[in-house]
Each structure stands twice: as C-alpha cells, then as structure tokens.
Amino acid sequence: MKLLLTLLFLSTTTIFAQSILKGRVVEKNGKPIYLANVYIEGTYDGSTTDSLGNFTFETNERGAKTIKASVVGRPLYSKPIELPYKELLIIQLQGSENRLQEVSIQAGVLQANSSGKNTVMSPLDIVTTAGSMGNIISALATLPGAQVAGENGRLMVHGGDASETQTYINGIRVAQPYTASPNEVPVRGRFSPMLFKGVNFSTGGYSAEFGNALSSILALSTENTIEQPKTEISLSSVGLGLGHTLQWGKNSLTFNSNYTNLKPYSKIITPDIRWTKPYENASGELIYRHQFKKGFLNIYGAYNFENMGLYQSDINYEEPIPLKKKSNNSYANITYSQDLGNRWAFHSGVGIGYLTDKLHHSDIYLPNDEKSLHLKGTLRKTWKNSIKSIWGIEYFDNNYKEEYHRQELAYSYGYHSKMTSLFTETTFGLLPNLIGKIGLRGTTSNLQSKKTIEPRASLGYALNKYTQLSLAYGTFHQQAPSSFLKYDPQLDWLAARHYIANYFYEKGGHLLRLEAYHKTYDNLIKYNSQTARYDSQYDNNGNGKVKGFDVFYKNTSSVKNLQYWISYSYTDSKRNEANYPHTVTPSYVYKHSLFIVGKYWFASLRSQLSLTNSIVSGRNYNDPNQTNFMNGRTKGYNNLSMSWSFLYSQQKIIHFSVSNVLGASPIYGYQYADRPNTQGIYDRRAIVPTAKRFVFLGYFWTISKNEKDNQLDNL
C-alpha cells in the first residue's frame, strides 16, 4: 500500500464548516507562557501563544481529538478533547523536569518524529514528498547530508558509499533493507513508511548503542500502543494492497499485503527495459502488540518475493545479455520493554533475517543466501535529574554463501561472521544550558583478530530557548561489505573518525539547521583487478577524507496551508580505495546537491499539491582513453517531480504523481569496454535511467467503525 499514508492524511480535513478553538497556556502559578506551540495532533491546525499566553485558531476537525502544547524546556502537554470545543481551553504546562530536556544534541541528528521538539520532518513529511513514491529512502534524500544514486537507489551519507549505512527497526538490525534489483535499476526500501512513528536518521557521530557502520544509522521505530480495528484497500496503476487491524483487550494484530506487477503498466508507458518477465513483487508485513501492566511486547514480521527477467545492455557484448532474478526475503523481530521501577528500564530484542537470491546472467548461474541473527539487551537508568545512563550487550551472527556455476565450472565461497559488542553511554547536565554525552563501545569478531574500541562524545549548548550549538566526535568501525568479505573473510576492520559542529534554530514555524563536518577513513578495501573478483588480491591499504557542510531551512508559517523546505549539501570526498591508483573523488559522490520541496493544501478543492525539485552537480568517472585517472565528469541535472492528492470523500482518496516532469535526461556515468577496439579506443555506453518518467495513479479507501479514522495513528 505504497503512498497510502501520503493520501490518508488528507482525511483529517473535513468538509464541515470551521470552528474556532480559543485558550490560554500558563505555568502552574498562572503566569502566561509566551510562544508556546498549540496544535491538534495529526493536523496542520494550530497556533502560537501571544505575550499573555492566549491562542486562537480555526479548525475543520470534529469528534475525539488530542490537543498538544509544547515549549522548549518543558514536558510535552497532551489532552483528549471533543471538537467543537466551545469553552475557553486552559492549558497548564509543568515546569522543567530536568536539565536534559532543556537542551538537546543536534550534531549528526536528523529527526522525523510524530511529536517532540527539534524535528526537521514529521512522518507525514516523509510520505507526502513528491518523488518519494512512498519510499522512505527517496524522502530522506531531500535532507542535508544524504544522497541517493539514481542508478541504484541506495542511501549514502556524507561522502560514504551505501554499505556504510545500517538500518534498524526498534533497535534491531535489518541485514537486507532493500528490495532486489538488477544492475542500473534503482532499488527501494523494503518497509512501509506508514508503520513507523519515528525515524531517526544519523549523518554521523551517532550513539554508542549502535555500531558496524562507518557513516550513518537509520533507526525506525513503531509505536508502543494498541491499534484500533480498521481495513485499508488500495488499487493503483502498478498493483493492489490490503491491510487490516484486529483489536481485542490489550492486544492488536495489524497486517499489510501488497502485490505489484509492472506488466500492465509497461504496456501503457514503455520503459527502456526489454522485459522477458516484467517485475513482480508480493510482500506482506505484520505487527502484533500486547500491553502488559508495566511492559510492552512488539512482534514485527516482513516478507518479500520478487521475480523479474530482462535483457541488459553490456558494452562488452554485441547483443544484450539475458538476465533472470528471483528473490525471497524474510525478516522478523521481537522486542520487549519493561519498567523495572526506581527509574530503571529494560529493553530486549531478537531479529532474524533470511534472504535467498537466484541470478541467471547469460550462461552464469549465481545463487546466494544470507542468514542473519541479532540479539540485544539494554538497561537504562535515570540517576537523578541530570544524569541518564544506558548499558547493553548484543550479538550478531551473519552467514553468507554464494555459488558460481558456468558450464562445467562450479565453486562456492562465503563467510560466517560472529560479533559480540558491549556498550555504555551516559548523558549528563553540566550547566543549566549545557549537556554532555560520553559513550564507549567495544566489539570482538571471529573474522578479525583485533578488538575495536570506539569512544564517542558530544556536547549541546542552548544559547536561548530557540537556538542551540552542538559538537560531536566519534570513532567507528565496520566489517568489509559482503561483496568483498565473501571473497576474503580475513579482511581487517574499516575505520572512520567523525568531527561535527552544528547550529540549530527553531522559532514560530521557521527552522534553520547548519552543520559542518570532517571525516577521516583508514583501512579501506583495495584490490588489484578491474572489478572485484573471486581471484583478486585484497588488502586494507586504502584511506580517505571527507569534508563539507549542510544547510536546511524549513518554513511552515509564513503562508497559510503552505510548507516548504530547502536543503543544500556540499561534499568534498577524496578516497583511495578499490582499484584506484591514487586518491580521487569517487564516482558515486555529488559535490553539490540542492533540494526544494513545497506542499500546498487547496481547501476549496480538498486537494494537496506537492512539488520536489532536485538539482545535483555532475559525478566523476574514469575514461581509460585518457592518461589521467578519474578525469571525466558528467553533466549536472535538474529533476522536478509532482503529486496531487484529492479527497473524494472522508475516507476515499485519489492520488496522482509524476516523477521527472520536465523530462531531464541525466547520465550517471559510463561503462567502458574491457578491451580497446581496432583503433585502440575503448568504446563506451552511457548509464541512464531505465525510464524517463514514472507515472502513478491510485485509489485508496479506509473502512472503520469510526468514519473519521485515518492512517496517522499507524505512524
């Protein structure tokens, strides 16, 4: 049910006449609170208090809703109310609970949560961004520091490649977070955005609780609440979906299923792909929740089956090569949280993943399978008003096997990795406006002979209640990616150090985030062949440096019903890795990237228009016809995407979206022939998108006893 959340958020706006909600926000002693944010949860309806603590705003909402109020340095206020509310609403905010709520550390942190201060995006922002097509990864690409290569669709952060980012669900690692795809066809994130309440995206300097990632952590979290019964149905130009939630007592069971088949779509809008078996996908996700008296159990499962066949171009062959791929990807995790009393809390979890991939490439057959296991347990303690600590232990088991078959030739290779990590981290208030965080992580592995010790530290300082400065430093290690480790399991740890400085400002619907960083790499993988092969020689003699800065500005208040953000990143990456003869800018890095995202709600048309315009600079590539290595550069390009969502009725929505409206023709790079032609020239072919545009049309219907129910509660 891709894009379902994007559409269903519109159902929060009704066709009834507007009502006015008035009130006052005060302290416990009755003193008015200035510039408190008051809003109805899950909507854009809200206001900011004046100097006397008064607020007033119009709303179309009816029925049971939740009113929220927030101000820097105080706990979030939340109260259920029945709309329309004709009396004067008096909101009394509690005093500051402790110093740790007055200041937050923003360096390397991008939050997209349903509530809380200092978030650059809401979950709605993620799925209502034009061009994202309901894909979390594509939406995150509009944030500073993130890049997604058009030819593969994988997330890259601050000059690192895609293997340097790890994905977690409820604190448990997902070994295979992407769908399957042949070369030069972009993948998608496997998980539906409507299932997650919070998205924490790290651009570096992340917590000692996480490891085995050189650049970034993408942490997704589901809500610890019991869901209410509902049914969701979707029909679209590429498939159909069905979701249902059951609720009994303190239990709820939610499932979502989707089927995608590009065969009908390809007959109408022909992509630049010669399908022999148009892409087919059957997937499902399930969440079971149980509320104990002082604990919460969450069981999450996902399954993905993919099947495709096509002819793929290769400059080394006169005719396109037939390719077939079939993939089965299963993942499940179980997490349990328990309040132990006396400010102690316990959290544990286990995650299991199993992937089988069967690839036929001309006369070559490459089957592989990967089994992953993650066990984790943590204890948290709030010692007093200014100190919080966490201790944890986790175990990772990853077993990867691949076979190579070609005529009479057959052999297999792979690795079995076992890692154990211990970590601890303490956050403490140094001064009323200054907090610090110190963490330490240690890891041992059966494949690498030495242990890793990773110190992490960060500081946050509030200049005032609108402005914060923060710094972060950390040492990070990671095993070699499976594409190398399967050939040489004894490769050493890859290493990186992060230095980050951040400025954060938020006031009255305006948010500004500035970040500068410097990152160094050691022990990067080198090999002595044109491509990474089973018979290549590998070592850890590579290194690199990345420096840059990010700018993010978001405005939600200047024009009614309009929100927009501007994101710019400058990335200066230099690496000596792979088969590079010396240090150069890698071919996967954009030096400049600019995103402009805008969304406008047309009340009279019951519709939202969303536009995303991305502008990126060219990328380096190596031309073997020239003497200098990596001396070529592609042209930059501009990509404009749009979407239109129409509220047909309260629970029926029609959605239309188009990517690359202006028909840009980007070149991501070039593939050169392995050998020169008779004139001594290496021939080449351009690597371009498989389709100039993607057009999506969908119809979405929600069925529930509460006729105003919507998908917001699933975030």
XYZ file of C-alpha atoms in Angstrom:
715
model
C 0.000 0.000 0.000
C 2.690 2.408 -1.060
C 1.732 6.093 -0.732
C -1.255 5.144 1.452
C -0.140 7.349 4.287
C 0.567 10.170 1.848
C -3.039 10.168 0.839
C -4.889 9.340 4.004
C -3.504 12.287 5.936
C -5.887 14.410 3.868
C -8.826 12.742 5.578
C -8.058 14.800 8.679
C -9.597 17.812 6.873
C -13.378 17.595 6.673
C -15.917 19.353 4.513
C -17.779 20.772 7.506
C -17.771 24.432 8.490
C -14.856 25.694 10.501
C -14.960 26.209 14.271
C -12.696 28.350 16.449
C -10.640 26.962 19.323
C -9.541 29.506 21.928
C -7.494 29.111 25.055
C -4.606 30.124 27.254
C -1.304 28.462 28.167
C 0.003 29.162 31.661
C 2.508 27.924 34.209
C 1.453 26.167 37.421
C 1.297 29.539 39.219
C -0.889 31.054 36.489
C 1.868 33.051 34.786
C 1.298 33.173 30.990
C 3.708 31.321 28.695
C 4.806 33.159 25.561
C 5.426 31.417 22.197
C 4.079 28.003 23.201
C 3.046 25.859 20.224
C -0.557 24.593 20.473
C -1.917 22.194 17.850
C -4.282 19.324 17.138
C -2.336 16.086 16.819
C -2.093 14.767 13.260
C -3.157 18.027 11.588
C -1.719 21.358 10.491
C -4.245 23.219 12.697
C -2.568 25.181 15.468
C -1.181 28.465 16.685
C 1.444 30.121 18.890
C 0.609 31.929 22.129
C 0.996 35.682 22.476
C 2.680 37.534 25.353
C -0.408 36.956 27.552
C -0.413 33.214 26.819
C -3.527 33.429 24.615
C -4.035 31.456 21.412
C -6.808 31.093 18.858
C -7.109 29.184 15.582
C -9.707 27.774 13.212
C -10.197 24.066 12.568
C -12.376 21.780 10.462
C -11.908 18.873 12.877
C -14.815 17.141 14.613
C -15.079 14.448 17.257
C -12.491 12.987 19.600
C -9.058 14.565 19.051
C -5.893 15.219 21.023
C -4.675 18.735 21.731
C -0.938 19.176 22.308
C 1.190 22.044 23.551
C 4.963 22.341 23.617
C 7.639 24.831 24.525
C 11.396 24.404 24.789
C 12.481 23.148 28.207
C 9.100 21.733 29.352
C 7.417 18.333 29.053
C 5.018 17.932 26.120
C 1.356 18.557 27.100
C -1.292 16.206 25.723
C -5.035 16.064 26.427
C -8.003 14.413 24.652
C -10.850 16.802 23.784
C -14.119 16.653 21.864
C -14.432 19.078 18.952
C -16.043 21.524 18.547
C -14.875 22.824 21.952
C -16.870 25.924 22.847
C -15.293 26.763 26.222
C -12.008 28.552 26.859
C -9.296 25.863 26.953
C -6.827 26.378 29.806
C -3.534 24.508 29.360
C -1.210 24.314 32.356
C 2.345 23.299 31.488
C 4.526 21.656 34.078
C 7.907 23.118 34.990
C 11.126 21.804 33.515
C 11.570 18.165 34.569
C 15.337 18.218 34.363
C 18.203 19.797 32.533
C 18.339 17.050 29.928
C 15.015 18.224 28.472
C 16.149 21.825 28.163
C 18.995 21.144 25.736
C 19.406 18.511 23.026
C 22.423 17.464 20.982
C 21.743 18.137 17.307
C 25.120 17.329 15.732
C 24.673 14.469 13.283
C 20.987 14.012 14.174
C 18.009 14.383 11.818
C 14.703 13.511 13.477
C 11.383 12.802 11.779
C 9.014 12.023 14.629
C 5.312 12.438 15.305
C 5.999 14.699 18.299
C 8.822 16.355 20.159
C 10.962 19.400 19.623
C 13.764 19.945 17.140
C 12.410 17.635 14.424
C 13.245 18.623 10.850
C 10.466 16.491 9.359
C 7.265 14.869 10.557
C 6.380 11.350 9.417
C 3.797 12.982 7.157
C 6.566 14.996 5.520
C 8.368 11.775 4.618
C 5.480 10.215 2.740
C 3.914 13.354 1.255
C 7.106 14.411 -0.522
C 6.680 14.391 -4.297
C 9.026 11.948 -5.984
C 9.349 9.680 -2.947
C 6.633 7.295 -4.217
C 6.091 6.114 -0.631
C 9.782 5.163 -0.335
C 11.430 6.252 2.933
C 14.868 6.287 1.294
C 13.787 8.661 -1.503
C 12.226 11.066 1.001
C 15.369 11.085 3.162
C 17.388 12.026 0.075
C 15.836 15.523 0.312
C 17.538 16.049 3.688
C 21.015 17.582 4.022
C 23.945 15.175 4.046
C 22.037 12.396 2.271
C 22.465 11.322 -1.333
C 20.802 8.583 -3.382
C 22.476 7.452 -6.590
C 19.894 7.368 -9.371
C 21.222 4.128 -10.863
C 20.899 2.054 -7.659
C 18.554 3.881 -5.249
C 20.662 3.238 -2.132
C 21.219 5.762 0.648
C 24.664 7.366 1.007
C 25.700 9.826 3.736
C 28.445 12.473 3.887
C 30.601 11.093 1.093
C 30.374 7.441 2.128
C 29.084 4.645 -0.074
C 25.789 2.795 0.538
C 27.397 -0.026 2.559
C 28.341 2.480 5.300
C 24.722 2.940 6.478
C 22.889 0.398 8.655
C 19.112 0.140 9.179
C 17.429 -0.735 12.498
C 13.793 -1.413 13.433
C 13.003 -0.919 17.136
C 16.738 -1.100 17.847
C 17.244 -4.410 15.989
C 19.388 -4.545 12.831
C 17.928 -5.314 9.398
C 20.614 -7.039 7.329
C 18.799 -6.594 3.982
C 16.742 -3.358 3.996
C 16.394 -3.024 0.187
C 14.392 -4.780 -2.499
C 16.157 -6.843 -5.168
C 17.134 -5.295 -8.491
C 19.450 -5.896 -11.457
C 22.363 -3.551 -12.116
C 21.454 0.035 -13.064
C 17.833 -0.321 -11.875
C 17.201 1.515 -8.563
C 16.051 -0.452 -5.523
C 13.532 0.669 -2.889
C 13.400 0.449 0.862
C 11.522 -2.719 1.826
C 9.397 -1.260 4.613
C 6.146 0.693 4.501
C 6.512 4.214 5.968
C 3.008 4.098 7.458
C 4.152 1.541 10.061
C 6.637 3.814 11.823
C 6.039 6.560 14.369
C 9.617 7.766 14.437
C 12.567 7.992 12.075
C 15.985 8.943 13.442
C 18.460 9.476 10.658
C 22.095 9.988 11.630
C 24.547 11.876 9.448
C 27.433 10.904 11.738
C 28.588 10.907 15.341
C 25.801 8.550 16.330
C 25.238 6.869 19.726
C 27.480 4.150 21.160
C 24.371 1.946 21.233
C 24.885 1.298 17.502
C 27.893 0.041 15.558
C 29.286 -1.669 12.445
C 28.555 1.390 10.289
C 31.169 3.906 9.113
C 28.828 6.766 8.225
C 25.213 6.542 9.340
C 22.388 4.816 11.183
C 18.750 4.827 10.031
C 16.659 3.875 13.078
C 12.931 3.200 12.533
C 10.554 2.721 15.464
C 6.948 1.548 15.718
C 4.515 2.894 18.308
C 4.055 1.070 21.623
C 0.266 1.394 21.572
C -2.618 -0.956 20.829
C -4.091 -0.282 17.385
C -7.822 0.148 16.728
C -9.764 -2.009 14.181
C -9.730 -0.811 10.580
C -9.401 -2.022 6.992
C -7.476 -0.340 4.157
C -7.790 -1.095 0.452
C -5.672 0.323 -2.380
C -5.838 -0.030 -6.164
C -3.173 1.526 -8.376
C -1.603 1.533 -11.807
C 1.072 -0.939 -10.619
C -0.831 -3.235 -8.246
C -3.135 -3.552 -5.265
C -2.953 -3.718 -1.486
C -4.982 -4.798 1.530
C -4.466 -4.043 5.200
C -6.446 -4.932 8.308
C -6.157 -4.430 12.055
C -7.761 -6.593 14.728
C -8.015 -5.443 18.345
C -9.086 -7.381 21.426
C -8.416 -6.393 25.014
C -4.785 -5.386 25.354
C -3.834 -6.972 22.005
C -3.783 -5.811 18.412
C -2.763 -7.501 15.174
C -2.033 -5.476 12.027
C -1.140 -6.834 8.604
C -0.461 -5.176 5.267
C -0.152 -7.038 1.979
C 0.782 -5.725 -1.455
C 1.059 -7.121 -4.954
C 2.916 -5.266 -7.719
C 3.142 -6.268 -11.378
C 4.655 -3.944 -13.992
C 3.352 -5.881 -16.994
C 0.120 -3.823 -17.462
C 1.980 -0.581 -16.704
C 4.745 -1.396 -19.219
C 2.174 -1.828 -21.984
C 0.941 1.741 -21.459
C 4.153 3.565 -20.547
C 7.080 1.758 -22.122
C 10.310 1.900 -20.106
C 13.745 1.474 -21.664
C 13.788 -2.146 -20.489
C 13.307 -5.253 -22.624
C 11.381 -7.388 -20.174
C 11.202 -11.151 -20.563
C 9.388 -11.299 -17.216
C 8.105 -7.869 -16.073
C 8.899 -7.093 -12.467
C 6.585 -8.840 -9.997
C 6.504 -8.354 -6.217
C 4.389 -9.893 -3.465
C 5.015 -8.581 0.043
C 3.460 -8.516 3.468
C 4.098 -7.029 6.905
C 2.620 -7.974 10.276
C 2.733 -6.391 13.730
C 1.378 -7.992 16.910
C 1.281 -5.881 20.074
C 0.437 -6.756 23.671
C 0.272 -4.320 26.564
C 1.337 -5.696 29.955
C 0.896 -3.803 33.213
C 4.434 -2.439 33.112
C 5.730 -3.871 29.863
C 5.088 -3.962 26.128
C 5.611 -6.777 23.601
C 6.034 -5.990 19.886
C 6.399 -8.674 17.196
C 7.175 -7.459 13.679
C 7.485 -9.608 10.551
C 8.002 -8.859 6.858
C 8.178 -10.995 3.711
C 9.102 -10.010 0.169
C 9.051 -12.139 -3.011
C 10.415 -10.683 -6.262
C 10.662 -12.121 -9.751
C 11.908 -10.489 -12.960
C 13.583 -11.174 -16.287
C 15.070 -8.772 -18.849
C 17.776 -8.135 -21.416
C 20.551 -5.950 -20.019
C 22.967 -3.950 -22.173
C 26.714 -4.502 -21.797
C 29.359 -2.691 -23.852
C 31.449 -5.868 -23.973
C 28.723 -7.804 -25.824
C 27.153 -7.123 -29.219
C 23.723 -8.232 -28.024
C 22.032 -7.505 -24.664
C 22.530 -10.222 -22.065
C 19.500 -12.182 -20.809
C 19.101 -11.841 -17.050
C 16.664 -13.516 -14.647
C 16.406 -12.873 -10.933
C 14.230 -14.375 -8.218
C 14.465 -13.324 -4.579
C 12.831 -14.320 -1.275
C 13.483 -12.033 1.684
C 12.104 -12.696 5.181
C 12.663 -10.686 8.352
C 11.193 -10.783 11.859
C 11.995 -9.178 15.181
C 10.588 -9.442 18.694
C 11.146 -6.652 21.205
C 10.069 -6.372 24.821
C 10.271 -3.323 27.091
C 9.758 -3.404 30.875
C 9.593 -0.685 33.520
C 11.576 -2.113 36.442
C 10.726 0.686 38.856
C 13.039 3.096 40.697
C 13.874 4.750 37.318
C 15.207 1.518 35.815
C 14.019 0.200 32.433
C 14.852 -2.951 30.473
C 14.661 -3.482 26.727
C 15.494 -6.653 24.809
C 15.072 -7.909 21.284
C 15.923 -10.549 18.717
C 15.949 -10.168 14.934
C 16.166 -12.896 12.279
C 16.620 -12.416 8.547
C 16.823 -14.880 5.665
C 17.493 -13.927 2.050
C 17.767 -16.217 -0.977
C 18.739 -14.767 -4.340
C 18.879 -16.706 -7.617
C 20.501 -14.853 -10.508
C 20.878 -16.149 -14.067
C 23.225 -13.926 -16.085
C 23.611 -15.272 -19.622
C 25.107 -18.765 -19.080
C 26.204 -17.953 -15.495
C 24.124 -19.056 -12.506
C 24.790 -17.234 -9.196
C 22.623 -18.416 -6.282
C 23.317 -16.985 -2.826
C 21.708 -16.960 0.587
C 22.252 -14.936 3.731
C 21.118 -15.777 7.252
C 21.344 -13.084 9.927
C 20.697 -13.056 13.670
C 20.806 -10.144 16.113
C 20.344 -10.468 19.906
C 20.276 -7.370 22.102
C 19.623 -6.397 25.707
C 19.840 -2.970 27.367
C 19.370 -1.452 30.807
C 18.558 2.236 31.261
C 18.743 4.251 34.457
C 17.878 7.830 35.337
C 20.099 8.504 38.335
C 18.800 11.963 39.154
C 17.508 14.995 37.339
C 20.677 15.498 35.322
C 22.145 12.035 34.633
C 20.891 9.185 32.422
C 22.836 6.020 31.576
C 22.483 3.013 29.306
C 24.353 -0.314 29.280
C 23.964 -3.010 26.669
C 25.232 -6.186 25.082
C 24.484 -7.541 21.618
C 25.454 -10.436 19.383
C 25.462 -10.502 15.568
C 25.623 -13.701 13.509
C 25.800 -13.398 9.721
C 26.222 -16.425 7.428
C 26.666 -15.669 3.717
C 27.129 -18.274 0.952
C 27.345 -17.867 -2.806
C 27.898 -20.317 -5.667
C 29.236 -19.813 -9.172
C 28.112 -22.137 -11.993
C 29.171 -21.832 -15.625
C 29.104 -24.894 -17.856
C 31.408 -27.435 -16.156
C 32.907 -24.906 -13.769
C 31.438 -24.686 -10.259
C 32.716 -23.397 -6.922
C 31.386 -21.722 -3.762
C 32.609 -19.107 -1.320
C 31.324 -17.009 1.578
C 31.857 -16.218 5.247
C 30.340 -16.767 8.694
C 30.728 -13.722 10.930
C 30.121 -13.733 14.686
C 30.390 -10.442 16.565
C 29.811 -9.550 20.220
C 29.582 -5.937 21.377
C 29.386 -4.204 24.755
C 28.407 -0.552 25.032
C 27.653 2.113 27.606
C 26.673 5.759 27.378
C 25.845 8.494 29.881
C 24.142 11.823 29.288
C 24.583 14.443 31.988
C 23.833 18.103 32.660
C 26.969 20.163 33.121
C 25.266 23.563 33.416
C 21.614 24.664 33.090
C 22.149 25.219 29.339
C 24.893 22.666 28.678
C 24.706 18.875 28.424
C 27.292 16.280 27.507
C 27.233 12.682 26.363
C 30.088 10.178 26.669
C 29.928 6.663 25.257
C 32.184 3.686 24.716
C 31.680 0.626 22.524
C 33.832 -2.479 22.183
C 33.468 -5.328 19.665
C 35.121 -8.692 19.057
C 34.759 -10.854 15.952
C 35.780 -14.339 14.883
C 36.942 -12.974 11.484
C 39.048 -10.028 12.639
C 41.904 -10.735 15.019
C 41.861 -7.465 16.944
C 39.127 -5.898 19.067
C 37.671 -2.478 18.308
C 37.352 0.234 20.964
C 35.151 3.152 19.940
C 34.917 6.276 22.121
C 32.068 8.696 21.348
C 31.454 12.153 22.838
C 29.135 15.097 22.176
C 28.080 18.435 23.692
C 24.956 20.549 23.387
C 24.651 24.195 24.441
C 21.489 26.319 24.343
C 22.173 29.981 23.590
C 18.484 30.653 24.298
C 15.216 28.727 24.013
C 15.319 28.964 20.205
C 18.995 28.385 19.413
C 21.403 25.539 20.129
C 25.012 24.727 19.312
C 26.400 21.202 19.466
C 29.591 19.267 18.765
C 30.164 15.545 18.223
C 33.166 13.259 17.896
C 33.316 9.519 17.403
C 35.405 6.569 16.277
C 33.607 3.980 14.161
C 34.470 0.560 12.710
C 32.797 -1.718 10.224
C 33.416 -5.122 8.691
C 34.120 -5.116 4.971
C 30.955 -5.203 2.800
C 29.740 -8.683 1.819
C 30.776 -8.018 -1.806
C 34.425 -8.204 -0.581
C 34.150 -10.274 2.576
C 32.692 -13.223 0.655
C 35.992 -13.481 -1.269
C 38.363 -12.674 1.617
C 36.824 -13.178 5.107
C 40.069 -12.147 6.845
C 39.906 -8.511 5.745
C 40.521 -6.122 8.642
C 38.063 -3.640 10.189
C 37.359 -0.481 8.188
C 37.687 2.625 10.372
C 36.428 6.223 10.406
C 36.549 9.252 12.694
C 33.827 11.934 12.709
C 34.118 15.587 13.763
C 30.833 17.539 13.573
C 29.704 21.074 14.514
C 26.026 22.046 14.369
C 23.876 25.183 14.702
C 20.109 24.764 15.203
C 17.405 27.456 15.336
C 13.645 26.987 15.604
C 11.018 29.668 16.234
C 7.493 30.381 15.055
C 7.385 27.885 12.196
C 10.918 28.660 10.983
C 13.669 26.067 11.335
C 17.314 26.540 10.335
C 19.969 23.839 10.629
C 23.636 24.370 9.710
C 26.225 21.623 10.018
C 29.915 21.332 9.146
C 31.863 18.090 9.352
C 35.209 16.423 8.741
C 35.609 12.649 8.425
C 38.728 10.524 8.004
C 38.925 6.901 6.773
C 41.513 4.172 7.342
C 41.797 0.512 6.259
C 39.585 0.909 3.183
C 39.471 -2.050 0.771
C 41.848 -2.175 -2.188
C 42.093 -4.832 -4.932
C 44.344 -5.399 -7.962
C 41.806 -6.095 -10.744
C 39.446 -4.085 -12.912
C 36.477 -5.273 -10.843
C 36.201 -7.159 -7.531
C 36.522 -10.873 -8.375
C 36.999 -14.140 -6.525
C 40.605 -14.326 -7.755
C 41.506 -10.696 -6.928
C 44.034 -9.842 -4.243
C 42.575 -7.741 -1.433
C 44.106 -5.627 1.323
C 43.229 -2.796 3.734
C 45.675 -0.192 2.417
C 43.020 2.351 1.420
C 42.228 5.650 3.150
C 40.251 8.814 2.633
C 38.971 12.161 3.883
C 35.631 13.925 3.539
C 34.731 17.474 4.499
C 31.646 19.531 3.818
C 28.676 21.411 5.171
C 24.880 21.126 5.085
C 22.145 23.780 5.125
C 18.483 23.076 5.890
C 15.688 25.659 6.140
C 12.011 24.855 6.699
C 9.042 27.253 6.790
C 5.555 26.208 7.892
C 4.038 29.532 8.994
C 4.604 32.379 6.521
C 1.791 31.394 4.138
C -1.355 29.610 5.296
C -1.613 25.990 4.056
C 1.918 26.128 2.624
C 5.040 24.437 3.921
C 8.375 24.159 2.182
C 11.997 23.345 2.882
C 15.320 23.949 1.167
C 18.226 21.558 1.619
C 21.758 22.064 0.302
C 24.861 19.896 0.772
C 28.481 20.449 -0.201
C 30.540 17.242 -0.142
C 34.287 17.175 -0.785
C 35.200 13.475 -0.714
C 38.663 12.098 -1.515
C 39.301 8.359 -1.260
C 41.964 5.859 -2.230
C 40.041 2.588 -2.463
C 39.024 -0.209 -4.863
C 41.494 -0.252 -7.772
C 42.291 3.479 -7.639
C 45.994 4.223 -8.309
C 45.812 7.306 -6.058
C 43.375 9.448 -4.073
C 40.435 10.843 -6.089
C 36.792 11.845 -5.717
C 34.749 8.606 -6.056
C 32.301 8.187 -8.910
C 29.286 7.877 -6.580
C 29.583 11.329 -4.913
C 27.726 14.505 -5.911
C 29.785 17.510 -4.829
C 26.731 19.796 -4.794
C 23.097 18.843 -4.221
C 20.094 21.132 -3.747
C 16.500 20.120 -2.955
C 13.461 22.411 -2.829
C 10.275 20.782 -1.519
C 6.892 22.513 -1.339
C 3.377 21.381 -0.324
C 0.182 23.417 -0.577
C -3.320 22.472 0.629
C -6.178 23.779 -1.569
C -9.087 23.807 0.887
C -11.755 24.621 -1.734
C -10.588 21.688 -3.901
C -9.965 19.334 -0.968
C -6.553 18.635 -2.527
C -2.835 18.893 -1.859
C -0.201 19.709 -4.452
C 3.367 18.644 -3.719
C 6.455 19.595 -5.747
C 10.069 18.459 -5.337
C 12.856 19.980 -7.395
C 16.346 18.477 -7.131
C 19.499 19.936 -8.667
C 22.764 17.983 -8.467
C 26.220 18.519 -9.915
C 27.980 16.020 -12.159
C 29.927 12.994 -10.945
C 33.424 11.813 -11.736
C 34.125 8.819 -13.959
C 37.285 7.189 -15.302
C 37.924 7.353 -19.062
C 40.606 4.782 -19.979
C 41.196 6.695 -23.232
C 42.749 9.497 -21.178
C 46.030 9.380 -19.265
C 44.726 10.869 -16.003
C 42.684 8.617 -13.743
C 39.063 9.580 -12.946
C 39.327 12.695 -15.085
C 35.829 12.667 -16.620
C 32.784 14.412 -15.205
C 29.135 14.007 -16.156
C 26.830 16.990 -16.506
C 24.638 18.030 -13.602
C 20.889 17.756 -13.959
C 17.572 19.049 -12.653
C 14.656 16.771 -11.720
C 11.149 18.079 -10.967
C 8.516 15.735 -9.514
C 4.899 16.468 -8.568
C 1.945 14.788 -6.894
C -1.724 15.657 -6.498
C -3.946 14.118 -3.812
C -7.724 14.598 -3.941
C -10.072 13.886 -1.017
C -13.043 12.378 -2.880
C -14.846 11.742 0.398
C -13.834 11.440 4.044
C -12.240 8.001 3.587
C -11.771 7.763 -0.192
C -8.775 9.397 -1.840
C -7.428 9.602 -5.390
C -3.713 10.189 -5.867
C -1.714 11.046 -8.982
C 2.066 11.543 -9.181
C 4.700 12.000 -11.874
C 8.479 11.907 -11.499
C 10.810 13.925 -13.753
C 8.025 16.144 -15.106
C 10.407 18.171 -17.307
C 11.902 15.054 -18.916
C 15.519 15.526 -17.784
C 17.988 13.034 -19.304
C 20.714 12.517 -16.702
C 23.829 10.474 -17.363
C 25.005 8.751 -14.188
C 28.281 7.606 -15.688
C 29.736 5.403 -18.436
C 30.607 1.760 -18.855
C 33.782 1.281 -20.910
C 34.779 -1.831 -22.805
C 37.282 -4.170 -21.146
C 39.486 -4.036 -24.257
C 40.203 -1.349 -26.896
C 38.804 -1.654 -30.416
C 40.915 -1.970 -33.564
C 41.685 1.779 -33.455
C 42.973 1.455 -29.878
C 39.934 3.259 -28.426
C 37.853 1.954 -25.541
C 34.185 2.074 -26.565
C 31.611 3.183 -24.024
C 27.896 3.372 -23.316
C 26.086 5.860 -21.087
C 24.405 4.689 -17.886
C 20.992 6.401 -17.929
C 17.595 5.918 -16.207
C 15.599 2.926 -17.380
C 12.537 5.159 -17.785
C 12.314 8.919 -18.360
C 9.275 9.245 -16.084
C 7.256 7.162 -13.667
C 3.509 7.843 -13.511
C 1.378 6.602 -10.624
C -2.414 6.672 -10.233
C -4.049 5.202 -7.140
C -7.356 4.913 -5.300
C -7.315 4.435 -1.521
C -10.185 3.510 0.778
C -10.294 3.204 4.564
C -13.076 1.255 6.311
C -13.612 1.505 10.070
C -16.347 1.960 12.656
C -15.017 5.441 13.237
C -15.813 7.063 9.904
C -13.139 9.699 10.533
C -10.386 7.161 11.217
C -7.212 7.515 9.195
C -3.659 6.210 8.852
C -1.991 8.824 11.051
C -2.149 6.562 14.107
C -0.083 3.943 12.290
C 2.976 6.190 12.244
